[in-house]
XYZ file of C-alpha atoms in Angstrom:
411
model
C 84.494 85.874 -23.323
C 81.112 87.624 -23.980
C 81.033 86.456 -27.202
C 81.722 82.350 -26.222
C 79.006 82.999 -23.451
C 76.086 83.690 -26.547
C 77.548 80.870 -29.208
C 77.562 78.502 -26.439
C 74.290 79.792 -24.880
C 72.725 79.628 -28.412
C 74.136 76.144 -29.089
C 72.301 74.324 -26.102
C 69.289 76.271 -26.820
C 69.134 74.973 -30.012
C 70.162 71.229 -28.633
C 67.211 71.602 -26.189
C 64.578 72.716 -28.668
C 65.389 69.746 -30.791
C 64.445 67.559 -28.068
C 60.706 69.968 -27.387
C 58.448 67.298 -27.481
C 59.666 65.222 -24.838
C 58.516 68.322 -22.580
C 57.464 66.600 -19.390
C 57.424 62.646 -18.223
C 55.263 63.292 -14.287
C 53.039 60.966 -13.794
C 50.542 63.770 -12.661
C 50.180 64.772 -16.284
C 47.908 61.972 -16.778
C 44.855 64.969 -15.497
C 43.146 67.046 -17.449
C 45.425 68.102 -20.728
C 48.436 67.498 -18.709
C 50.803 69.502 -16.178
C 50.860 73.390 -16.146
C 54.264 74.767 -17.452
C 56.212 77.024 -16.275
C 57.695 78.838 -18.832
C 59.294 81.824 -17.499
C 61.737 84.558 -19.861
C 64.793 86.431 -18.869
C 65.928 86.163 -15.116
C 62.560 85.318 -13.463
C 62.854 80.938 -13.044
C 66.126 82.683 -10.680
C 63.954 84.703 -8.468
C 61.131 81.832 -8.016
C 59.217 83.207 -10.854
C 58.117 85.940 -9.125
C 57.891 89.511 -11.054
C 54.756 90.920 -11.401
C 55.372 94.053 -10.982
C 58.462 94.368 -12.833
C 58.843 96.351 -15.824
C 59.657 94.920 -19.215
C 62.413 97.710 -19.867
C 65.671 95.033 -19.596
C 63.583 92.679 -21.141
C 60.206 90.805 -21.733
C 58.075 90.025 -18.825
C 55.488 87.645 -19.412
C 53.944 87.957 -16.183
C 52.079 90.662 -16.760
C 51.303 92.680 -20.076
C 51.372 95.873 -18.501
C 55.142 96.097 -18.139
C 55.289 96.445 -22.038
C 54.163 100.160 -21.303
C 57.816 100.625 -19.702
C 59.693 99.415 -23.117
C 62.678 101.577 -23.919
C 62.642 103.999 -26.999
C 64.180 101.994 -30.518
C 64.935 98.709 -28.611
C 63.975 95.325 -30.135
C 63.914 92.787 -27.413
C 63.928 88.875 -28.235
C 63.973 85.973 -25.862
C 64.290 82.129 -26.362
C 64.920 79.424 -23.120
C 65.149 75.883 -22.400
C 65.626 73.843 -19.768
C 67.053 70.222 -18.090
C 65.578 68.700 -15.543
C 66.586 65.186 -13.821
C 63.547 64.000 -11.332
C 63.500 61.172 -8.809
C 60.215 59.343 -8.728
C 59.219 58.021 -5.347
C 56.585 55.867 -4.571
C 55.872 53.946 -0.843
C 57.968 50.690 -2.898
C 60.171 52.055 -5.403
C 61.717 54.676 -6.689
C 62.830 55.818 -10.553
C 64.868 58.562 -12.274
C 64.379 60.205 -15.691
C 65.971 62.924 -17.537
C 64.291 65.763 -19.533
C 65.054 68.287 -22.452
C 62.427 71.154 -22.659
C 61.844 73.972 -25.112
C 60.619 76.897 -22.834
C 59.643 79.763 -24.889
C 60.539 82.018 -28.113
C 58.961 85.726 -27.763
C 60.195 89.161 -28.896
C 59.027 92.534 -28.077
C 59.387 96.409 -29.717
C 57.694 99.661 -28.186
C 54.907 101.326 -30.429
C 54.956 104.893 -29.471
C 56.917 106.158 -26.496
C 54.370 104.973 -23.895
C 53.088 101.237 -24.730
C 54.792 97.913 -26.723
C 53.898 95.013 -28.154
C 55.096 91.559 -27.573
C 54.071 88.338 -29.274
C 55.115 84.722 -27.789
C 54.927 81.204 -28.103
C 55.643 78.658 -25.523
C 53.934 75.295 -23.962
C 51.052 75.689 -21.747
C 51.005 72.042 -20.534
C 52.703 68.946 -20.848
C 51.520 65.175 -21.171
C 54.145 62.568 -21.332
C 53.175 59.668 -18.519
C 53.827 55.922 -18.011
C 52.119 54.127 -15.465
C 52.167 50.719 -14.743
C 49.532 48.413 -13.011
C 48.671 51.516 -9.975
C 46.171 50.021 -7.966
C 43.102 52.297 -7.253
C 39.826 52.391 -5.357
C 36.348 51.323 -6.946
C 33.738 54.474 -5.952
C 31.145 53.106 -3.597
C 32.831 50.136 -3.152
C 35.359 48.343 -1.006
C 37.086 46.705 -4.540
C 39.959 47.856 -6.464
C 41.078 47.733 -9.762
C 44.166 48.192 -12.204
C 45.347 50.981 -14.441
C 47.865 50.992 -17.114
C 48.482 54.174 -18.782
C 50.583 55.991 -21.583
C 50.465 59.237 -23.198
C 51.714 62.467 -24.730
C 50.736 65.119 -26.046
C 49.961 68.932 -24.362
C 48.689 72.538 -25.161
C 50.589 75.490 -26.707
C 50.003 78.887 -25.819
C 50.370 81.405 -28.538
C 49.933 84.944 -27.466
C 49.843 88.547 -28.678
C 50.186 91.685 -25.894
C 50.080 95.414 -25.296
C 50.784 97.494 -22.894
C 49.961 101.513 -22.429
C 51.247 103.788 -19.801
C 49.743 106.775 -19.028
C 52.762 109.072 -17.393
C 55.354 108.174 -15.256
C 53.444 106.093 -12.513
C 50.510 103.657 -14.412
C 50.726 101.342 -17.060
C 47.980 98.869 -17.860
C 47.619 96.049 -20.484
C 45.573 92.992 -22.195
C 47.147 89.702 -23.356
C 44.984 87.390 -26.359
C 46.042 83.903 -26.279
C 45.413 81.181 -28.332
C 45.361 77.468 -27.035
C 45.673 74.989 -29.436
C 47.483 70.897 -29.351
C 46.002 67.489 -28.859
C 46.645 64.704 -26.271
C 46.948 60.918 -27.241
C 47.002 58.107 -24.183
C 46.440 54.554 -23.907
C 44.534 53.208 -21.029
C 43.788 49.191 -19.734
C 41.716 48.872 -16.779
C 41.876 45.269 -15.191
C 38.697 44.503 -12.860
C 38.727 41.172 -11.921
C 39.370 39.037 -14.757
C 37.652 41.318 -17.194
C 40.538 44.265 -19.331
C 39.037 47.204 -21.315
C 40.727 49.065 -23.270
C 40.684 52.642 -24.545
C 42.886 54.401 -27.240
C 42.048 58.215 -27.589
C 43.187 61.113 -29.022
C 41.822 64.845 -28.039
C 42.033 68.210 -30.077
C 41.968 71.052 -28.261
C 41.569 74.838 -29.243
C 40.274 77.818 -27.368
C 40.832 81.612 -26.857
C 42.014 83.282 -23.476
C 42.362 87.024 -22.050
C 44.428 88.171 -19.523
C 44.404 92.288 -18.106
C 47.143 93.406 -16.133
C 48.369 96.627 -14.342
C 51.315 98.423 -12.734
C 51.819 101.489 -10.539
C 54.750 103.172 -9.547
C 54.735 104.469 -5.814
C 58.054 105.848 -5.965
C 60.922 105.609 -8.331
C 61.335 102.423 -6.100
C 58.397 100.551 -5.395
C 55.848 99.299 -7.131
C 52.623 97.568 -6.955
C 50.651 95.568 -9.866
C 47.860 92.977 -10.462
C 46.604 90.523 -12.880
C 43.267 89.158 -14.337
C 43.218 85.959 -16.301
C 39.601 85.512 -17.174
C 38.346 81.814 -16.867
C 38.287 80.159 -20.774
C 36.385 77.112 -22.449
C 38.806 75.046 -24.263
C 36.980 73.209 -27.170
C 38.018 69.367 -27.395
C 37.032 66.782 -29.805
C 38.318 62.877 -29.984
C 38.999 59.722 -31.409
C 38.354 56.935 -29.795
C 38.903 52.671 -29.815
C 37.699 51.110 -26.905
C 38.265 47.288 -27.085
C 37.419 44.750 -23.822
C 38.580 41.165 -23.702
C 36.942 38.859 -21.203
C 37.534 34.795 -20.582
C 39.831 35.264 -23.673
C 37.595 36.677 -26.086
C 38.487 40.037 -27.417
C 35.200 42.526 -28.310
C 35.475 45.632 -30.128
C 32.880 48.319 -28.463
C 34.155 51.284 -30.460
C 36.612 51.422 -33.721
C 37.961 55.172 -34.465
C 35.072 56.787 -33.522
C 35.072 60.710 -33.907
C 32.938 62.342 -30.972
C 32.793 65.518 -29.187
C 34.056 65.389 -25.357
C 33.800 67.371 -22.176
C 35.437 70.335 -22.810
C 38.327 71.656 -20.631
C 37.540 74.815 -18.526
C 40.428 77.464 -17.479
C 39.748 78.772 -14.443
C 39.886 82.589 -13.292
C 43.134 83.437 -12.230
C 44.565 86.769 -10.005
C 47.484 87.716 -9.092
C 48.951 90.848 -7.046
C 52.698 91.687 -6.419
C 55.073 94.158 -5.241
C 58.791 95.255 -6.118
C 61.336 97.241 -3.771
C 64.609 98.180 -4.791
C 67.119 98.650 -1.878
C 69.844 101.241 -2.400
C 69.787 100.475 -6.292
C 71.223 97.746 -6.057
C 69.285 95.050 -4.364
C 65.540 94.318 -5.623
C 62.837 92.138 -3.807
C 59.714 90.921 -5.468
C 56.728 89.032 -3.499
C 53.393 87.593 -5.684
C 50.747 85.904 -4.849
C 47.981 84.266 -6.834
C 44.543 82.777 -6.934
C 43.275 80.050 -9.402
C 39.886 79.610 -8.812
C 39.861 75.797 -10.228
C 36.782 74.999 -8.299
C 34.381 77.011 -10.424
C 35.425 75.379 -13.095
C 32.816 72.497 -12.090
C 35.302 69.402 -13.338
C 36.797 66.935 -12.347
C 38.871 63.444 -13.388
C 38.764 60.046 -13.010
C 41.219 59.763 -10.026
C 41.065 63.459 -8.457
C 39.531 66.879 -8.520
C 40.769 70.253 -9.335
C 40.401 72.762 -6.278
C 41.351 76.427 -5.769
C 44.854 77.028 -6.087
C 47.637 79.470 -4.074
C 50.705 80.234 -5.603
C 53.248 82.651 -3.544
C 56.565 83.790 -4.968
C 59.440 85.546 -3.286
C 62.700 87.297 -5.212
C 66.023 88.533 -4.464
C 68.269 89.939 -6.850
C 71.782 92.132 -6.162
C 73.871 93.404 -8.632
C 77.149 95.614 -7.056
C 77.404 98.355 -10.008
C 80.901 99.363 -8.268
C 82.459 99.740 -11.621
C 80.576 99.646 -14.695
C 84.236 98.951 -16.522
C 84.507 95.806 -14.428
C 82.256 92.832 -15.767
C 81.741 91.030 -12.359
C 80.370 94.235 -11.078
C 77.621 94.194 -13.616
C 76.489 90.844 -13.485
C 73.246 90.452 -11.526
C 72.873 87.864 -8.802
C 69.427 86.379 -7.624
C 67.600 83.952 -5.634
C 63.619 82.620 -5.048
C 61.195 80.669 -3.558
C 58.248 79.503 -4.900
C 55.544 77.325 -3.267
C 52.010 76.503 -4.645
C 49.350 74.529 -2.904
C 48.582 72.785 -6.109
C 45.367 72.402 -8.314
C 45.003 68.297 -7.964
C 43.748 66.605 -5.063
C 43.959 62.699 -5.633
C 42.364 60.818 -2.554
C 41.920 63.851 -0.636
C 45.204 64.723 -0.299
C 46.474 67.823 -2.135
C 49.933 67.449 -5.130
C 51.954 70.884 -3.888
C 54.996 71.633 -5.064
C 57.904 73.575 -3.449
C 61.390 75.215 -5.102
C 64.073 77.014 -4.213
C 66.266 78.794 -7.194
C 69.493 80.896 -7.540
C 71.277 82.385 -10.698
C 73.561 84.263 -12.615
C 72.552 87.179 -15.408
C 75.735 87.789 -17.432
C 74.978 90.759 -19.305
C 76.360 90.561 -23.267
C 78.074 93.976 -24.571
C 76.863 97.322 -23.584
C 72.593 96.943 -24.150
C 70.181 95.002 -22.028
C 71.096 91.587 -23.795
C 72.043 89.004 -21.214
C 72.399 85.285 -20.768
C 70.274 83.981 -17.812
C 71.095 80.930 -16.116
C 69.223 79.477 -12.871
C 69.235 76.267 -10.924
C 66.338 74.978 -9.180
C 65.595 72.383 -6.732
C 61.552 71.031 -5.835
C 59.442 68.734 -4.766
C 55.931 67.818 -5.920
C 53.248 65.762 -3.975
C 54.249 62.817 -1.647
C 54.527 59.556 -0.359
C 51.132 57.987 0.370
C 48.748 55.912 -1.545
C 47.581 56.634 -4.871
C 50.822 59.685 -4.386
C 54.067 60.018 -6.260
C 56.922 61.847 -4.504
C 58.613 63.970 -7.306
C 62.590 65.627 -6.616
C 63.411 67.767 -9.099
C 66.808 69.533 -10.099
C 66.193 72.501 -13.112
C 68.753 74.058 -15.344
C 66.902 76.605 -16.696
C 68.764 79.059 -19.609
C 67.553 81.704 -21.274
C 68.877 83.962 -23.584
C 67.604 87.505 -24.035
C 68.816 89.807 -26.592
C 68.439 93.904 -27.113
C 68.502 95.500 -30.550
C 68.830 99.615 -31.209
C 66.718 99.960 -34.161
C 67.349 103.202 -36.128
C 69.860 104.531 -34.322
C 73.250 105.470 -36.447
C 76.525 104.856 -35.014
C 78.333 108.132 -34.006
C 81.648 106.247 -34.527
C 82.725 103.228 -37.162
């Protein structure tokens, strides 16, 4: 049975990475370099992606570089995820569905001496795929509207190297490097009155990013931990064709032209959390986080980017009745995750709101497991200028533990 759980886990993983670039379709990745991804390993999308001050010592946690310190002796650890999501679209007149593959992540992870690891990962850091048809918006200083018609794709990929150190039993600290890199290609017509322009771009991006994190043990049962990701200038360059046609007569104003552009700040970013284990058997994990988007002095077109909350709540039971029994072993968790959002289109904030549950069904006798997790959200609203988005996630990840070194006692 084990072994159908991992072919069949691998199989859709590979089915959904085949289908990475069509990683997001909300219309609110039309801002900036797109929507933020979530992109969460092992069983953390289960407990509402909270887990920053869990260890990485059943398997990678990306939420914080210090748990590498807590890596076991001679394990390798490797972890690859995907997900499908269905959304409803809701506006105040209609409504639409779409469907979604998505490539999550690919990381693995080995200790380097007895008190610190190393991890190295690569998964999406946003997501542009849009479509938006004739949305009818306000004229600045003015009481007249006019029309936007928009496509694109395109996003940003994180690729990052990590280390954590701990010094004893209780503290273990540690320092993420991450390199952004991708491009974003839309195509815009604006119709004011009976005059269309026209602009075709495409935007490089690439930039460098740190992040410092930190755990400390209490007790053998609670612990407390904190993040720093330091704010970040993200380079961008473009190409750009911007055509207008008036009374019939079509003008070309630029043809391919290669420019430098505003380039795309990362705001500071904190984050504190807490773990308790019950009993050894339940576990509860509460974050919060800060983005401070404000001091990031940008904005777009059709909103602003203000400070961001982000709070995170995590159960997850596992009976360990009978280690010889496989239902006894398998670890059961649920979340809740609500953010106030980073977007505010007409003065009205985009949150978003989820509640998750899943299943880790552990593979063999090592840390390997295959995570599963439903979710359920909702993103902004009803109102004008506002999409309403309803959400329903599969997320599944599969994370596998290697001995290295280690010779078996028995053939």
């Amino acid at each position: 049975m084990k072994n159908k759980i991992v072919y069949l886990s691998g199989a859709i993983l590979m089915s959904l990475t085949s289908f990475a670039q069509s990683i997001s379709s909300s219309p609110y990745s039309l801002y900036g370099v797109g929507s933020l991804y979530d992109s969460d390993f092992g069983s953390l999308p289960s407990i509402g992606s909270s887990g920053i001050a869990l260890p990485s010592d059943t398997f990678i946690n990306n939420l914080n570089p210090a748990s590498l310190g807590y890596l076991p002796q001679s394990h390798f650890m490797f972890d690859i995820g995907g997900k499908a999501i269905a959304t409803t679209y809701q506006s105040g007149s209609r409504s639409e569905k779409r469907n979604n593959f998505q490539f999550s992540h690919i990381a693995f992870a080995f200790p380097v001496t007895k008190n610190s690891g190393f991890s190295v990962a690569l998964r999406p850091y946003s997501s542009a795929a849009f479509k938006i048809s004739n949305l009818k918006l306000p004229i600045s200083d003015s009481q007249e509207y006019y029309y936007l018609t928009a496509a694109g794709s395109g996003g940003l990929n994180n690729f990052d190297f990590s280390y954590g150190y701990r010094f004893g039993k209780k503290l273990s600290v540690g320092a993420s490097a991450a390199v952004l890199f991708g491009n974003t290609e839309d195509d815009r017509s604006f119709l004011i009155a009976n005059s269309i322009t026209t602009i075709n771009k495409k935007t490089n991006y690439t930039g460098l990013r740190a992040t410092f994190g930190a755990q400390y043990k209490i007790d053998s049962t609670f612990t407390i931990a904190s993040t720093f990701k330091l704010p970040a200038q993200i380079g961008a360059s473009k190409v750009q064709s911007v055509q207008t046609i008036a009374n019939d007569v079509a003008t070309s104003v630029e043809s391919n032209v290669a420019t430098d552009t505003d380039d795309y700040y990362m705001p500071l970013e904190i984050g504190v959390g807490v773990s308790k284990r019950f009993k050894n058997n339940l576990n509860v994990t509460l974050d919060y986080e800060k983005s401070l988007w404000n001091n990031t002095n940008q904005s777009e077109l059709y909103g602003n980017f203000v400070n961001q909350d982000r709070f995170a709540l995590g159960f997850s039971y596992n009976s360990r009745k009978n280690a010889r029994r496989y239902w006894d072993t398998v670890q059961y968790s649920t979340g809740l995750n609500f953010d106030t959002g980073y977007l505010e289109v007409d003065g009205k904030r985009v949150n978003n709101s989820a509640i998750s549950f899943g299943v880790s069904l552990p593979i063999e006798n090592t840390f390997s497991a295959v995570n599963i997790s439903y979710s359920y959200g909702q993103k902004g609203r009803i109102s004008d200028n506002l999409i309403k988005e309803n959400y329903h996630k599969i997320s599944l990840n599969l994370s596998l533990d290697g001995i290295w070194f280690v010779k078996r006692k028995i053939e």
